[in-house]
mmCIF file of C-alpha atoms in Angstrom:
data_model
loop_
_atom_site.group_PDB
_atom_site.id
_atom_site.type_symbol
_atom_site.label_atom_id
_atom_site.label_comp_id
_atom_site.label_asym_id
_atom_site.label_seq_id
_atom_site.Cartn_x
_atom_site.Cartn_y
_atom_site.Cartn_z
ATOM 1 C CA MET A 17 11.159 -5.995 -7.305
ATOM 2 C CA ASN A 18 11.390 -9.101 -5.143
ATOM 3 C CA LEU A 19 14.969 -7.976 -3.948
ATOM 4 C CA VAL A 20 13.402 -4.627 -3.060
ATOM 5 C CA MET A 21 10.625 -6.198 -0.992
ATOM 6 C CA LYS A 22 13.127 -8.379 1.028
ATOM 7 C CA ILE A 23 15.420 -5.455 1.657
ATOM 8 C CA GLY A 24 12.497 -3.232 2.740
ATOM 9 C CA PHE A 25 11.130 -5.858 4.963
ATOM 10 C CA GLY A 26 14.536 -6.404 6.575
ATOM 11 C CA VAL A 27 15.059 -2.658 7.238
ATOM 12 C CA ALA A 28 11.519 -2.273 8.534
ATOM 13 C CA LEU A 29 11.938 -5.222 10.836
ATOM 14 C CA SER A 30 15.128 -3.687 12.324
ATOM 15 C CA PHE A 31 13.192 -0.389 13.158
ATOM 16 C CA MET A 32 10.603 -2.548 14.897
ATOM 17 C CA THR A 33 13.057 -4.482 16.875
ATOM 18 C CA LEU A 34 14.700 -1.250 17.845
ATOM 19 C CA ALA A 35 11.376 0.280 18.936
ATOM 20 C CA SER A 36 10.454 -2.694 21.073
ATOM 21 C CA ALA A 37 13.810 -2.537 22.767
ATOM 22 C CA VAL A 38 12.922 0.763 24.474
ATOM 23 C CA GLN A 39 10.475 -0.069 27.339
ATOM 24 C CA ALA A 40 8.335 -2.439 25.343
ATOM 25 C CA ASP A 41 5.609 -2.198 27.928
ATOM 26 C CA GLU A 42 5.018 1.434 27.333
ATOM 27 C CA PHE A 43 5.537 1.746 23.571
ATOM 28 C CA LYS A 44 3.157 0.377 20.798
ATOM 29 C CA LEU A 45 3.642 0.349 17.031
ATOM 30 C CA SER A 46 0.667 1.907 15.128
ATOM 31 C CA ASN A 47 -1.467 -0.382 13.122
ATOM 32 C CA ASN A 48 -1.446 1.810 10.038
ATOM 33 C CA GLN A 49 1.724 1.543 7.989
ATOM 34 C CA ARG A 50 1.863 2.744 4.447
ATOM 35 C CA ILE A 51 4.359 2.138 1.625
ATOM 36 C CA ALA A 52 4.604 4.172 -1.689
ATOM 37 C CA CYS A 53 7.009 3.409 -4.549
ATOM 38 C CA SER A 54 8.043 5.404 -7.577
ATOM 39 C CA ARG A 55 9.994 4.479 -10.656
ATOM 40 C CA GLY A 56 12.104 6.575 -12.926
ATOM 41 C CA LEU A 57 14.092 6.080 -16.194
ATOM 42 C CA SER A 58 17.574 7.628 -16.149
ATOM 43 C CA PRO A 59 19.858 8.221 -19.203
ATOM 44 C CA GLY A 60 21.602 4.928 -20.281
ATOM 45 C CA LYS A 61 18.308 2.830 -19.712
ATOM 46 C CA LEU A 62 18.815 2.630 -16.075
ATOM 47 C CA ASN A 63 15.684 2.149 -13.991
ATOM 48 C CA THR A 64 15.250 3.300 -10.440
ATOM 49 C CA ALA A 65 12.677 2.335 -7.959
ATOM 50 C CA THR A 66 12.411 4.329 -4.634
ATOM 51 C CA CYS A 67 10.100 3.095 -1.901
ATOM 52 C CA ARG A 68 9.160 4.745 1.355
ATOM 53 C CA SER A 69 7.284 3.704 4.213
ATOM 54 C CA TYR A 70 6.209 5.277 7.521
ATOM 55 C CA ALA A 71 5.242 3.823 10.780
ATOM 56 C CA TYR A 72 4.602 5.442 14.222
ATOM 57 C CA VAL A 73 5.862 4.346 17.666
ATOM 58 C CA PHE A 74 3.570 5.750 20.444
ATOM 59 C CA ASN A 75 4.279 5.918 24.136
ATOM 60 C CA ILE A 76 0.879 4.704 25.571
ATOM 61 C CA LYS A 77 1.619 6.501 28.954
ATOM 62 C CA THR A 78 2.768 9.877 27.978
ATOM 63 C CA SER A 79 1.245 10.299 24.565
ATOM 64 C CA GLU A 80 4.671 11.218 22.979
ATOM 65 C CA TYR A 81 5.336 9.546 19.656
ATOM 66 C CA TYR A 82 7.898 8.920 16.995
ATOM 67 C CA ARG A 83 7.485 9.247 13.287
ATOM 68 C CA CYS A 84 9.624 6.530 11.696
ATOM 69 C CA GLN A 85 10.484 6.479 7.902
ATOM 70 C CA VAL A 86 12.471 3.860 5.906
ATOM 71 C CA THR A 87 13.542 4.505 2.263
ATOM 72 C CA LEU A 88 14.953 2.104 -0.138
ATOM 73 C CA ALA A 89 16.332 2.969 -3.691
ATOM 74 C CA LEU A 90 17.273 0.390 -6.164
ATOM 75 C CA THR A 91 18.912 1.065 -9.391
ATOM 76 C CA ARG A 92 19.157 -1.387 -12.306
ATOM 77 C CA ASP A 93 19.879 -1.852 -15.947
ATOM 78 C CA ASN A 94 18.457 -4.517 -18.199
ATOM 79 C CA LYS A 95 20.670 -7.313 -16.839
ATOM 80 C CA GLU A 96 21.551 -6.557 -13.192
ATOM 81 C CA VAL A 97 20.913 -4.600 -9.969
ATOM 82 C CA ILE A 98 23.636 -1.809 -9.886
ATOM 83 C CA ASN A 99 22.906 -0.042 -6.619
ATOM 84 C CA VAL A 100 20.831 -0.662 -3.564
ATOM 85 C CA GLN A 101 20.660 2.161 -0.792
ATOM 86 C CA ALA A 102 18.585 2.132 2.331
ATOM 87 C CA ASP A 103 18.064 4.919 4.862
ATOM 88 C CA GLY A 104 15.710 5.587 7.804
ATOM 89 C CA ASN A 105 15.215 7.162 11.229
ATOM 90 C CA CYS A 106 12.582 7.993 13.817
ATOM 91 C CA ALA A 107 11.975 11.689 14.849
ATOM 92 C CA LYS A 108 10.543 12.341 18.310
ATOM 93 C CA LYS A 109 7.251 14.398 18.233
ATOM 94 C CA PRO A 110 5.627 16.192 21.129
ATOM 95 C CA ARG A 111 2.956 14.871 23.515
ATOM 96 C CA ILE A 112 -0.601 14.855 22.260
ATOM 97 C CA PHE A 113 -2.115 14.971 25.877
ATOM 98 C CA GLU A 114 -0.717 17.098 28.715
ATOM 99 C CA THR A 115 -1.041 14.454 31.380
ATOM 100 C CA ASP A 116 -0.007 10.711 31.782
ATOM 101 C CA SER A 117 -2.756 8.132 31.361
ATOM 102 C CA ASN A 118 -3.346 5.014 29.173
ATOM 103 C CA TYR A 119 -3.700 6.011 25.650
ATOM 104 C CA SER A 120 -4.425 4.424 22.135
ATOM 105 C CA PHE A 121 -3.013 5.879 18.956
ATOM 106 C CA ASP A 122 -3.076 5.541 15.145
ATOM 107 C CA ALA A 123 -1.915 7.602 12.126
ATOM 108 C CA THR A 124 -2.126 7.792 8.435
ATOM 109 C CA GLU A 125 -0.068 9.373 5.726
ATOM 110 C CA THR A 126 -1.252 11.486 2.739
ATOM 111 C CA GLU A 127 -0.010 10.115 -0.475
ATOM 112 C CA PRO A 128 3.090 11.539 -2.196
ATOM 113 C CA PRO A 129 2.523 14.898 -4.071
ATOM 114 C CA ASN A 130 -0.914 15.104 -5.517
ATOM 115 C CA THR A 131 -3.985 17.256 -5.264
ATOM 116 C CA ASN A 132 -4.112 16.704 -1.575
ATOM 117 C CA SER A 133 -0.659 18.205 -0.823
ATOM 118 C CA PHE A 134 -0.758 21.848 -1.692
ATOM 119 C CA PHE A 135 2.430 22.949 -0.075
ATOM 120 C CA GLY A 136 4.777 20.051 -0.373
ATOM 121 C CA PRO A 137 5.168 16.259 0.088
ATOM 122 C CA GLY A 138 1.976 15.946 2.038
ATOM 123 C CA GLY A 139 1.303 15.465 5.592
ATOM 124 C CA TYR A 140 -0.261 13.066 8.170
ATOM 125 C CA ALA A 141 -3.021 12.693 10.610
ATOM 126 C CA VAL A 142 -2.864 11.427 14.123
ATOM 127 C CA TRP A 143 -5.657 10.120 16.376
ATOM 128 C CA ALA A 144 -5.178 9.517 19.986
ATOM 129 C CA SER A 145 -7.735 8.439 22.782
ATOM 130 C CA ASP A 146 -7.597 8.047 26.453
ATOM 131 C CA ASN A 147 -8.507 4.412 27.411
ATOM 132 C CA ASN A 148 -9.496 5.618 30.839
ATOM 133 C CA ALA A 149 -11.812 8.398 29.814
ATOM 134 C CA ARG A 150 -14.200 9.466 26.887
ATOM 135 C CA LYS A 151 -11.459 11.686 25.421
ATOM 136 C CA VAL A 152 -10.315 11.676 21.737
ATOM 137 C CA ARG A 153 -8.017 14.027 19.962
ATOM 138 C CA GLY A 154 -7.408 14.437 16.293
ATOM 139 C CA CYS A 155 -4.403 16.151 14.748
ATOM 140 C CA ILE A 156 -3.433 17.038 11.272
ATOM 141 C CA ILE A 157 0.202 17.974 10.394
ATOM 142 C CA ILE A 158 1.161 19.396 7.061
ATOM 143 C CA SER A 159 4.249 20.876 5.645
ATOM 144 C CA SER A 160 4.175 24.642 5.289
ATOM 145 C CA GLY A 161 6.569 24.652 2.301
ATOM 146 C CA LEU A 162 8.875 26.999 4.348
ATOM 147 C CA GLY A 163 10.679 24.307 6.151
ATOM 148 C CA SER A 164 8.309 23.780 9.181
ATOM 149 C CA ASP A 165 5.252 21.770 9.681
ATOM 150 C CA ILE A 166 1.939 23.237 10.808
ATOM 151 C CA SER A 167 0.077 21.181 13.283
ATOM 152 C CA LYS A 168 -3.348 21.633 14.692
ATOM 153 C CA CYS A 169 -5.064 19.158 17.168
ATOM 154 C CA LEU A 170 -8.771 19.184 18.211
ATOM 155 C CA ASP A 171 -10.626 17.472 21.059
ATOM 156 C CA MET A 172 -13.723 15.767 19.734
ATOM 157 C CA LYS A 173 -17.024 16.514 21.192
ATOM 158 C CA PHE A 174 -19.493 13.617 21.818
ATOM 159 C CA ASP A 175 -23.201 14.348 20.796
#
């Protein structure tokens, strides 16, 4: 599993480097990254471990963000590693606020399929706040199970 972690960190580091190359003064990496791994036993006593991690790159001026994913699959038998595959990309998401300002952002993923993911692989929650005004917006995005995501954002009221 040590090899899996090294390769996973290498791929994640390359995504962070790529993200920082794009106008580093306006883009920030979210503070809440998660990793989930699963294991499977295939015919012939092959073990497969698949790890997936998500991170978010946020434009602090426009409130647009990118949801980035990295996946690593490792197949081995009792003696050696047979195959290692890694993949990943960042998908651009729409603005959270309509106007430019100075924003903060964080996001969190649901766990892989479980009791919280009724329609598919789960979803994620996004929180953004305006650093220049008392303004916070919370969004929940879930898979509809029909090939599209359902997104709803609400402005928070302060009592």
